[in-house]
Short mmCIF file of C-alpha atoms and ligand atoms in Angstrom, two decimals:
data_model
loop_
_atom_site.label_atom_id
_atom_site.label_comp_id
_atom_site.label_asym_id
_atom_site.label_seq_id
_atom_site.Cartn_x
_atom_site.Cartn_y
_atom_site.Cartn_z
CA MET A 1 28.30 -22.73 16.24
CA PHE A 2 28.61 -19.37 14.48
CA ASP A 3 32.18 -19.14 13.17
CA VAL A 4 32.73 -15.83 11.40
CA GLN A 5 36.21 -16.73 10.13
CA LYS A 6 34.82 -19.83 8.45
CA ILE A 7 31.93 -17.83 6.99
CA ARG A 8 34.35 -15.25 5.56
CA GLU A 9 36.00 -18.04 3.56
CA ASP A 10 32.73 -18.35 1.62
CA PHE A 11 33.07 -14.82 0.19
CA PRO A 12 35.89 -14.50 -2.36
CA ILE A 13 35.58 -10.68 -2.52
CA LEU A 14 36.58 -10.38 1.15
CA LYS A 15 40.13 -11.37 0.13
CA ARG A 16 40.44 -8.22 -1.98
CA THR A 17 42.67 -5.32 -1.14
CA ILE A 18 41.81 -1.67 -1.79
CA ASN A 19 44.69 0.79 -2.06
CA GLY A 20 46.94 -1.91 -0.59
CA LYS A 21 44.67 -2.35 2.45
CA PRO A 22 42.37 -5.30 3.15
CA LEU A 23 38.81 -4.54 2.08
CA VAL A 24 36.45 -3.71 4.94
CA TYR A 25 32.97 -3.83 3.46
CA PHE A 26 30.47 -1.85 5.50
CA ASP A 27 28.00 -0.95 2.74
CA ASN A 28 25.79 -3.98 3.23
CA ALA A 29 22.58 -1.97 3.39
CA ALA A 30 23.20 -0.92 -0.23
CA THR A 31 24.05 -4.39 -1.45
CA SER A 32 25.42 -7.53 0.18
CA GLN A 33 28.37 -9.59 -1.01
CA THR A 34 27.95 -12.90 -2.80
CA PRO A 35 29.09 -16.26 -1.42
CA GLN A 36 30.85 -18.80 -3.65
CA VAL A 37 27.84 -21.17 -3.71
CA VAL A 38 25.71 -18.46 -5.30
CA ILE A 39 28.46 -17.58 -7.78
CA ASP A 40 28.76 -21.30 -8.60
CA THR A 41 24.99 -21.51 -9.17
CA ILE A 42 25.26 -18.70 -11.72
CA ILE A 43 28.24 -20.33 -13.47
CA ASP A 44 26.48 -23.71 -13.50
CA TYR A 45 23.35 -22.21 -15.08
CA TYR A 46 25.19 -20.53 -17.95
CA SER A 47 27.62 -23.44 -18.37
CA ASN A 48 25.10 -26.28 -18.36
CA TYR A 49 21.41 -25.46 -18.82
CA ASN A 50 20.89 -21.90 -20.07
CA ALA A 51 17.56 -21.89 -21.96
CA ASN A 52 14.30 -20.00 -22.06
CA ILE A 53 11.68 -21.34 -19.69
CA HIS A 54 8.03 -22.43 -19.75
CA ARG A 55 7.69 -22.89 -23.50
CA GLY A 56 10.28 -25.38 -24.68
CA VAL A 57 9.86 -29.14 -24.81
CA HIS A 58 13.60 -29.70 -25.09
CA THR A 59 15.70 -30.93 -22.18
CA LEU A 60 17.52 -27.68 -21.44
CA SER A 61 14.31 -25.70 -21.32
CA GLN A 62 12.76 -28.26 -18.99
CA GLU A 63 15.78 -28.23 -16.69
CA ALA A 64 15.80 -24.43 -16.57
CA THR A 65 12.04 -24.34 -15.95
CA ASP A 66 12.34 -26.90 -13.15
CA ALA A 67 15.17 -24.99 -11.46
CA TYR A 68 13.31 -21.67 -11.75
CA GLU A 69 10.05 -23.05 -10.38
CA THR A 70 11.93 -24.89 -7.62
CA ALA A 71 13.43 -21.54 -6.63
CA ARG A 72 9.94 -20.02 -6.49
CA ILE A 73 8.88 -22.78 -4.08
CA LYS A 74 12.00 -22.22 -1.96
CA ILE A 75 11.12 -18.54 -1.76
CA GLN A 76 7.51 -19.44 -0.87
CA HIS A 77 8.66 -21.69 1.98
CA HIS A 78 11.24 -19.20 3.21
CA PHE A 79 8.64 -16.44 3.53
CA ASN A 80 5.89 -18.87 4.52
CA ALA A 81 3.44 -17.82 1.81
CA LYS A 82 0.35 -19.98 1.52
CA HIS A 83 0.70 -20.57 -2.26
CA SER A 84 3.68 -20.56 -4.62
CA HIS A 85 1.64 -18.51 -7.13
CA GLU A 86 1.58 -15.68 -4.57
CA ILE A 87 5.33 -15.30 -5.23
CA ILE A 88 5.92 -12.98 -8.20
CA LEU A 89 9.53 -12.83 -9.32
CA THR A 90 10.45 -9.23 -10.09
CA SER A 91 13.59 -7.29 -10.88
CA GLY A 92 13.70 -6.10 -7.25
CA THR A 93 11.96 -4.11 -4.54
CA THR A 94 11.41 -1.06 -6.74
CA HIS A 95 9.74 -3.16 -9.45
CA GLY A 96 7.49 -4.88 -6.89
CA ILE A 97 6.31 -1.57 -5.43
CA ASN A 98 5.57 -0.21 -8.91
CA ILE A 99 3.48 -3.27 -9.81
CA VAL A 100 1.25 -2.60 -6.79
CA ALA A 101 1.21 1.21 -7.02
CA THR A 102 0.27 1.09 -10.70
CA GLY A 103 -2.22 -1.71 -10.10
CA PHE A 104 -4.14 0.36 -7.55
CA THR A 105 -4.85 3.17 -10.05
CA GLY A 106 -8.34 1.87 -10.82
CA PHE A 107 -9.16 1.31 -7.14
CA LEU A 108 -8.61 4.86 -5.83
CA SER A 109 -10.47 8.07 -6.39
CA THR A 110 -10.34 11.71 -5.34
CA GLY A 111 -10.37 12.10 -1.58
CA ASP A 112 -9.13 8.59 -0.81
CA GLU A 113 -6.07 8.53 1.41
CA VAL A 114 -2.85 6.55 1.46
CA ILE A 115 -0.37 6.52 4.34
CA VAL A 116 3.42 6.37 4.15
CA SER A 117 6.01 6.75 6.91
CA ALA A 118 8.65 9.41 7.48
CA LEU A 119 11.30 6.67 7.36
CA GLU A 120 10.92 5.53 3.76
CA HIS A 121 13.37 4.91 0.95
CA HIS A 122 12.52 7.00 -2.14
CA SER A 123 11.37 3.84 -3.91
CA ASN A 124 8.58 3.52 -1.33
CA ILE A 125 7.55 7.17 -1.73
CA VAL A 126 7.73 8.19 -5.37
CA PRO A 127 5.55 5.41 -6.93
CA TRP A 128 2.77 6.30 -4.44
CA GLN A 129 3.06 10.01 -5.18
CA MET A 130 2.63 9.12 -8.85
CA LEU A 131 -0.41 7.02 -7.90
CA CYS A 132 -1.87 10.01 -6.03
CA GLU A 133 -1.29 12.26 -9.05
CA ARG A 134 -3.17 9.80 -11.28
CA THR A 135 -6.10 9.30 -8.92
CA GLY A 136 -6.50 12.43 -6.78
CA ALA A 137 -5.78 10.44 -3.62
CA ILE A 138 -4.02 12.19 -0.74
CA LEU A 139 -0.67 11.12 0.73
CA LYS A 140 -0.39 11.25 4.54
CA VAL A 141 2.82 10.73 6.48
CA ILE A 142 3.38 9.01 9.86
CA PRO A 143 5.95 11.28 11.56
CA MET A 144 8.94 10.11 13.60
CA ASN A 145 10.77 11.27 16.71
CA GLU A 146 14.44 12.23 17.16
CA ASP A 147 15.40 8.60 17.75
CA GLY A 148 13.97 7.65 14.36
CA GLU A 149 10.93 5.82 15.72
CA LEU A 150 7.48 6.20 14.19
CA LEU A 151 4.90 8.01 16.31
CA MET A 152 2.27 5.32 16.53
CA ASP A 153 -0.37 7.51 18.17
CA ARG A 154 -0.10 9.83 15.16
CA TYR A 155 -0.61 6.79 12.92
CA ASP A 156 -3.81 6.00 14.84
CA SER A 157 -5.17 9.45 14.17
CA LEU A 158 -4.29 9.31 10.45
CA LEU A 159 -6.28 6.11 9.90
CA SER A 160 -9.90 6.46 8.86
CA ASP A 161 -12.43 4.92 6.51
CA ARG A 162 -10.85 7.06 3.77
CA THR A 163 -7.54 5.17 4.14
CA LYS A 164 -7.12 2.68 1.30
CA LEU A 165 -3.44 1.75 1.51
CA VAL A 166 -0.55 1.88 3.96
CA PHE A 167 3.04 1.34 2.86
CA VAL A 168 5.90 1.24 5.32
CA ASN A 169 9.32 -0.34 5.38
CA HIS A 170 9.99 -3.17 7.79
CA ILE A 171 13.44 -1.77 8.57
CA SER A 172 14.78 1.67 7.61
CA ASN A 173 17.84 1.55 5.36
CA ALA A 174 19.04 4.97 6.52
CA LEU A 175 18.71 4.53 10.30
CA GLY A 176 18.19 0.81 10.93
CA THR A 177 14.92 1.30 12.84
CA ILE A 178 12.80 -1.86 13.02
CA ASN A 179 9.20 -0.72 12.64
CA PRO A 180 6.32 -2.37 14.54
CA ILE A 181 4.83 -3.72 11.33
CA LYS A 182 2.47 -6.26 12.87
CA GLU A 183 0.74 -3.44 14.76
CA ILE A 184 0.77 -1.27 11.62
CA ILE A 185 -0.79 -4.07 9.56
CA ASP A 186 -3.47 -4.97 12.12
CA LYS A 187 -4.55 -1.36 12.59
CA ALA A 188 -4.68 -0.76 8.83
CA HIS A 189 -6.83 -3.84 8.37
CA ALA A 190 -9.17 -2.70 11.15
CA ALA A 191 -9.64 0.51 9.14
CA GLY A 192 -10.22 -1.48 5.93
CA ALA A 193 -6.90 -0.58 4.26
CA ALA A 194 -4.40 -2.83 2.49
CA VAL A 195 -0.71 -2.83 3.49
CA LEU A 196 2.51 -3.10 1.51
CA ILE A 197 5.69 -3.72 3.48
CA ASP A 198 9.05 -2.85 1.92
CA GLY A 199 11.22 -5.69 3.21
CA ALA A 200 14.43 -4.78 1.34
CA GLN A 201 16.29 -4.16 4.62
CA SER A 202 14.65 -6.82 6.76
CA CYS A 203 15.24 -9.89 4.61
CA PRO A 204 19.04 -9.93 5.19
CA HIS A 205 18.55 -10.02 8.97
CA ILE A 206 15.29 -11.80 9.78
CA LYS A 207 12.87 -14.27 8.27
CA PRO A 208 9.47 -12.64 7.90
CA ASP A 209 6.39 -14.88 7.91
CA MET A 210 3.76 -13.76 5.40
CA GLN A 211 0.89 -15.69 6.96
CA ALA A 212 1.68 -14.74 10.56
CA LEU A 213 2.02 -11.08 9.54
CA ASP A 214 -1.20 -11.31 7.50
CA VAL A 215 0.39 -8.73 5.19
CA ASP A 216 -1.17 -7.95 1.79
CA PHE A 217 2.05 -7.26 -0.11
CA TYR A 218 5.70 -7.72 0.83
CA VAL A 219 8.64 -6.82 -1.43
CA VAL A 220 12.34 -7.70 -1.31
CA SER A 221 15.50 -7.59 -3.44
CA ALA A 222 17.75 -10.65 -3.66
CA HIS A 223 20.92 -8.54 -3.82
CA LYS A 224 20.45 -7.42 -0.21
CA LEU A 225 20.53 -11.05 1.01
CA CYS A 226 23.59 -12.54 -0.73
CA GLY A 227 21.85 -13.01 -4.09
CA PRO A 228 22.48 -11.28 -7.43
CA THR A 229 21.15 -7.88 -8.53
CA GLY A 230 18.14 -7.60 -10.82
CA VAL A 231 15.86 -10.09 -9.10
CA GLY A 232 13.44 -9.91 -6.20
CA MET A 233 10.09 -10.97 -4.87
CA LEU A 234 6.68 -9.42 -4.75
CA TYR A 235 4.55 -11.44 -2.35
CA GLY A 236 0.84 -10.68 -2.71
CA LYS A 237 -2.18 -12.34 -1.16
CA GLU A 238 -3.95 -14.38 -3.80
CA LYS A 239 -7.13 -12.32 -3.54
CA TRP A 240 -5.19 -9.10 -4.24
CA LEU A 241 -3.11 -10.49 -7.08
CA ASN A 242 -6.27 -11.76 -8.73
CA GLN A 243 -7.83 -8.30 -8.54
CA LEU A 244 -4.83 -6.24 -9.65
CA PRO A 245 -4.39 -5.75 -13.41
CA PRO A 246 -1.13 -6.85 -15.06
CA TYR A 247 1.69 -4.33 -14.94
CA GLN A 248 3.28 -5.07 -18.30
CA GLY A 249 1.91 -6.77 -21.41
CA GLY A 250 3.93 -9.24 -23.44
CA GLY A 251 4.85 -12.87 -23.78
CA GLU A 252 4.43 -15.32 -20.87
CA MET A 253 1.60 -13.32 -19.26
CA ILE A 254 -1.18 -14.28 -21.68
CA ASP A 255 -3.73 -17.03 -21.99
CA GLN A 256 -5.13 -16.34 -25.50
CA VAL A 257 -4.15 -13.54 -27.86
CA THR A 258 -6.21 -12.38 -30.82
CA PHE A 259 -6.37 -8.86 -32.30
CA GLU A 260 -9.88 -8.50 -30.87
CA LYS A 261 -9.14 -9.48 -27.29
CA THR A 262 -6.42 -10.98 -25.13
CA THR A 263 -7.04 -12.95 -21.96
CA TYR A 264 -4.38 -13.10 -19.30
CA ALA A 265 -2.57 -16.01 -17.79
CA GLY A 266 -3.23 -17.00 -14.19
CA LEU A 267 -0.92 -16.30 -11.26
CA PRO A 268 2.00 -15.88 -11.06
CA HIS A 269 2.55 -15.50 -14.83
CA LYS A 270 0.10 -12.61 -15.19
CA PHE A 271 2.76 -10.38 -13.57
CA GLU A 272 5.79 -11.92 -15.26
CA ALA A 273 5.66 -10.62 -18.82
CA GLY A 274 8.66 -11.35 -21.02
CA THR A 275 11.67 -13.54 -20.38
CA PRO A 276 12.48 -13.18 -16.67
CA ASN A 277 15.87 -13.13 -14.96
CA ILE A 278 15.98 -16.94 -15.00
CA CYS A 279 19.49 -17.35 -13.65
CA GLY A 280 18.83 -14.63 -11.06
CA GLY A 281 15.73 -16.39 -9.79
CA ILE A 282 17.62 -19.67 -9.40
CA ALA A 283 20.51 -17.87 -7.64
CA PHE A 284 17.99 -16.11 -5.33
CA GLY A 285 16.93 -19.60 -4.19
CA ALA A 286 20.57 -20.59 -3.67
CA ALA A 287 21.18 -17.46 -1.56
CA LEU A 288 18.23 -18.33 0.70
CA ASP A 289 19.60 -21.87 1.10
CA TYR A 290 22.99 -20.45 2.05
CA MET A 291 21.59 -18.06 4.65
CA ASN A 292 19.21 -20.63 6.11
CA ALA A 293 22.09 -23.08 6.55
CA ILE A 294 23.77 -20.48 8.78
CA GLY A 295 20.43 -19.69 10.41
CA PHE A 296 18.69 -16.34 10.79
CA ASP A 297 18.69 -16.57 14.59
CA SER A 298 22.50 -16.86 14.63
CA ILE A 299 22.80 -14.10 12.03
CA ALA A 300 20.58 -11.71 14.00
CA ALA A 301 22.31 -12.44 17.32
CA TYR A 302 25.80 -11.92 15.88
CA GLU A 303 24.83 -8.75 14.01
CA HIS A 304 23.33 -7.37 17.20
CA GLU A 305 26.69 -7.90 18.90
CA LEU A 306 28.37 -5.97 16.07
CA LEU A 307 25.81 -3.17 16.42
CA GLU A 308 26.42 -2.82 20.17
CA TYR A 309 30.19 -2.99 19.80
CA GLY A 310 30.24 -0.52 16.89
CA THR A 311 27.89 1.90 18.62
CA SER A 312 29.93 2.06 21.81
CA LYS A 313 33.28 2.31 19.96
CA LEU A 314 32.10 5.05 17.61
CA LEU A 315 30.56 7.04 20.47
CA GLU A 316 34.02 7.22 22.06
CA ILE A 317 35.02 9.57 19.22
CA GLU A 318 34.58 13.17 20.28
CA GLY A 319 32.09 15.17 18.20
CA LEU A 320 30.54 12.07 16.63
CA LYS A 321 26.77 11.99 16.57
CA ILE A 322 24.68 8.93 15.71
CA TYR A 323 21.38 9.42 13.89
CA GLY A 324 18.86 6.68 14.51
CA THR A 325 18.86 5.56 18.11
CA ALA A 326 15.66 3.53 18.13
CA ALA A 327 15.31 0.94 20.89
CA ASN A 328 14.68 -1.67 18.22
CA LYS A 329 17.22 -1.47 15.38
CA THR A 330 19.45 -3.55 13.11
CA SER A 331 23.16 -3.28 12.43
CA VAL A 332 23.09 0.08 10.65
CA ILE A 333 24.93 3.05 12.16
CA SER A 334 24.39 6.46 10.56
CA PHE A 335 26.59 9.21 11.95
CA ASN A 336 28.36 12.51 11.35
CA LEU A 337 31.42 14.27 12.69
CA GLU A 338 30.87 17.77 13.95
CA ASN A 339 31.58 20.42 11.29
CA ILE A 340 32.82 17.90 8.72
CA HIS A 341 30.96 16.96 5.54
CA PRO A 342 30.13 13.21 5.38
CA TYR A 343 31.41 12.97 1.81
CA ASP A 344 34.91 14.09 2.85
CA VAL A 345 35.02 11.41 5.56
CA GLY A 346 33.85 8.72 3.11
CA THR A 347 36.60 9.65 0.65
CA ILE A 348 39.34 9.36 3.27
CA VAL A 349 38.14 6.07 4.75
CA ASP A 350 37.94 4.59 1.22
CA LYS A 351 41.65 5.37 0.83
CA LEU A 352 42.11 3.18 3.89
CA GLY A 353 40.20 0.29 2.28
CA ILE A 354 36.89 0.81 4.07
CA ALA A 355 33.62 0.96 2.14
CA VAL A 356 30.96 3.05 3.88
CA ARG A 357 28.14 4.94 2.27
CA THR A 358 27.83 8.71 2.47
CA GLY A 359 24.89 10.84 1.43
CA HIS A 360 21.14 10.83 1.86
CA HIS A 361 20.77 7.03 1.37
CA CYS A 362 17.74 7.54 -0.93
CA ALA A 363 15.88 8.94 2.07
CA GLN A 364 16.02 12.73 1.73
CA PRO A 365 12.99 13.34 4.00
CA ILE A 366 14.93 11.76 6.91
CA MET A 367 17.91 14.05 6.25
CA ASP A 368 15.55 17.05 6.09
CA PHE A 369 14.09 16.01 9.45
CA TYR A 370 17.56 16.16 11.05
CA LYS A 371 18.49 19.23 8.94
CA ILE A 372 21.66 17.58 7.64
CA PRO A 373 22.90 17.02 4.06
CA GLY A 374 23.52 13.35 4.72
CA THR A 375 25.32 10.91 6.97
CA ILE A 376 28.13 8.40 6.92
CA ARG A 377 26.50 5.00 7.13
CA ALA A 378 28.24 1.83 8.25
CA SER A 379 26.00 -1.22 7.86
CA PHE A 380 27.26 -4.54 9.21
CA SER A 381 26.59 -8.02 7.92
CA PHE A 382 27.16 -11.44 9.50
CA TYR A 383 30.52 -11.73 7.68
CA ASN A 384 31.91 -8.58 9.31
CA THR A 385 34.06 -8.62 12.44
CA LYS A 386 34.83 -6.51 15.50
CA GLU A 387 38.41 -6.10 14.21
CA GLU A 388 36.97 -4.45 11.11
CA ILE A 389 34.95 -2.11 13.31
CA ASP A 390 38.20 -1.17 15.10
CA MET A 391 39.72 -0.34 11.69
CA LEU A 392 36.73 1.88 10.92
CA VAL A 393 37.08 3.68 14.24
CA ASP A 394 40.80 4.32 13.58
CA ALA A 395 40.03 5.53 10.06
CA ILE A 396 37.34 7.92 11.30
CA LYS A 397 39.77 9.35 13.86
CA LYS A 398 42.36 9.84 11.10
CA ALA A 399 39.79 11.57 8.89
CA GLN A 400 38.79 13.80 11.78
CA MET A 401 42.42 14.84 12.32
CA MET A 402 42.97 15.54 8.63
CA LEU A 403 39.72 17.47 8.13
CA GLY A 404 39.14 19.04 11.53
C1 PLP B 501 17.54 -1.10 -1.22
C2 PLP B 501 16.21 -0.65 -0.80
C3 PLP B 501 15.19 -0.41 -1.72
C4 PLP B 501 15.39 -0.49 -3.21
O1 PLP B 501 15.77 -1.74 -3.63
P1 PLP B 501 16.16 -1.98 -5.17
O2 PLP B 501 16.85 -3.30 -5.14
O3 PLP B 501 17.07 -0.84 -5.55
O4 PLP B 501 14.90 -1.98 -5.95
C5 PLP B 501 13.96 -0.04 -1.25
N1 PLP B 501 13.72 0.10 0.07
C6 PLP B 501 14.67 -0.11 0.98
C7 PLP B 501 14.34 0.02 2.43
C8 PLP B 501 15.95 -0.49 0.58
O5 PLP B 501 16.90 -0.69 1.50
#
């Protein structure tokens, strides 16, 4: 049974007070909080077996290597990748996207096309614009409607034999829209294009299956799913990872080095130059264990309850408008109060102990679409409660009275 009070005990930070008020943490789409088991994993690593991996024969190095490679296999199983060498450990979503966007430089030429969606985070826009500048390829955008849903018939008409790549997020961080990625992937493949899915927002809520999706690349950040910052996954199909050139040169990624010619290591090491975030990788594995023990079905069902409750409570506030009303969405609510700047609301609710995000959420094109400077975004996790949502609603009403 899903017991939120018991789950809250796992997160030491939830006992904190802010300005004398209990912390209400509703900025989960920016980063999630860390359960004690993950914190303990980090302490255990640095207390007992901190060493560099893959090259030492000594006991500590072997223990660290075993733990790191065990984490890679955990990640492989969690995402149902066919091979563990298809799991590249990165510093996060942004790093994973840049490995692919840079790697495609030699594969594109003038007149080729790449497709992005109107719903993207800047980190799934800018690296592709840079790729287009290097290669002369053209960036096309799948538009969205007022609800924040992609216009799939417009996607159909953008696809052609000139399309080489499609990159879309699984779930929008700014609006919570769940995109129909299986359809997006299948249609891209029918046109002969490869697909990268930005899974930074999906991995905290659902368990994506790499083989069932038949996706070419999938990227996530551990810090959005109860893990530490500075570590993430780039999943790539073996055939793609073999074709792409390495992103960085250095130690760990080589086979033979001479001053005449260097040959590269095989997968996954070809993309893991230098000493990686060893402890982070191990803690990423621990975070997946923690979330799987609760179960993603329970997590998704409970978060959906929070979304419905929060949506109906917030809509009771006069002059409050929600942006992002897709039929299929996760527990993210972006909203504004009539004639009040989102930043002013965020400042007041922080005084009341509530952490929400205000601004453009690294998705300026979405804000431009709605012609607003930004929104207030409350994003709920499985450790949040309806009582906390009530506190948010009271705080928003207070802010409205003070600012209105
Ligand atoms: C958080 C986020 C990113 C960026 O992740 P980093 O960990 O900062 O690299 C990219 N895309 C989406 C949808 C996100 O939510």
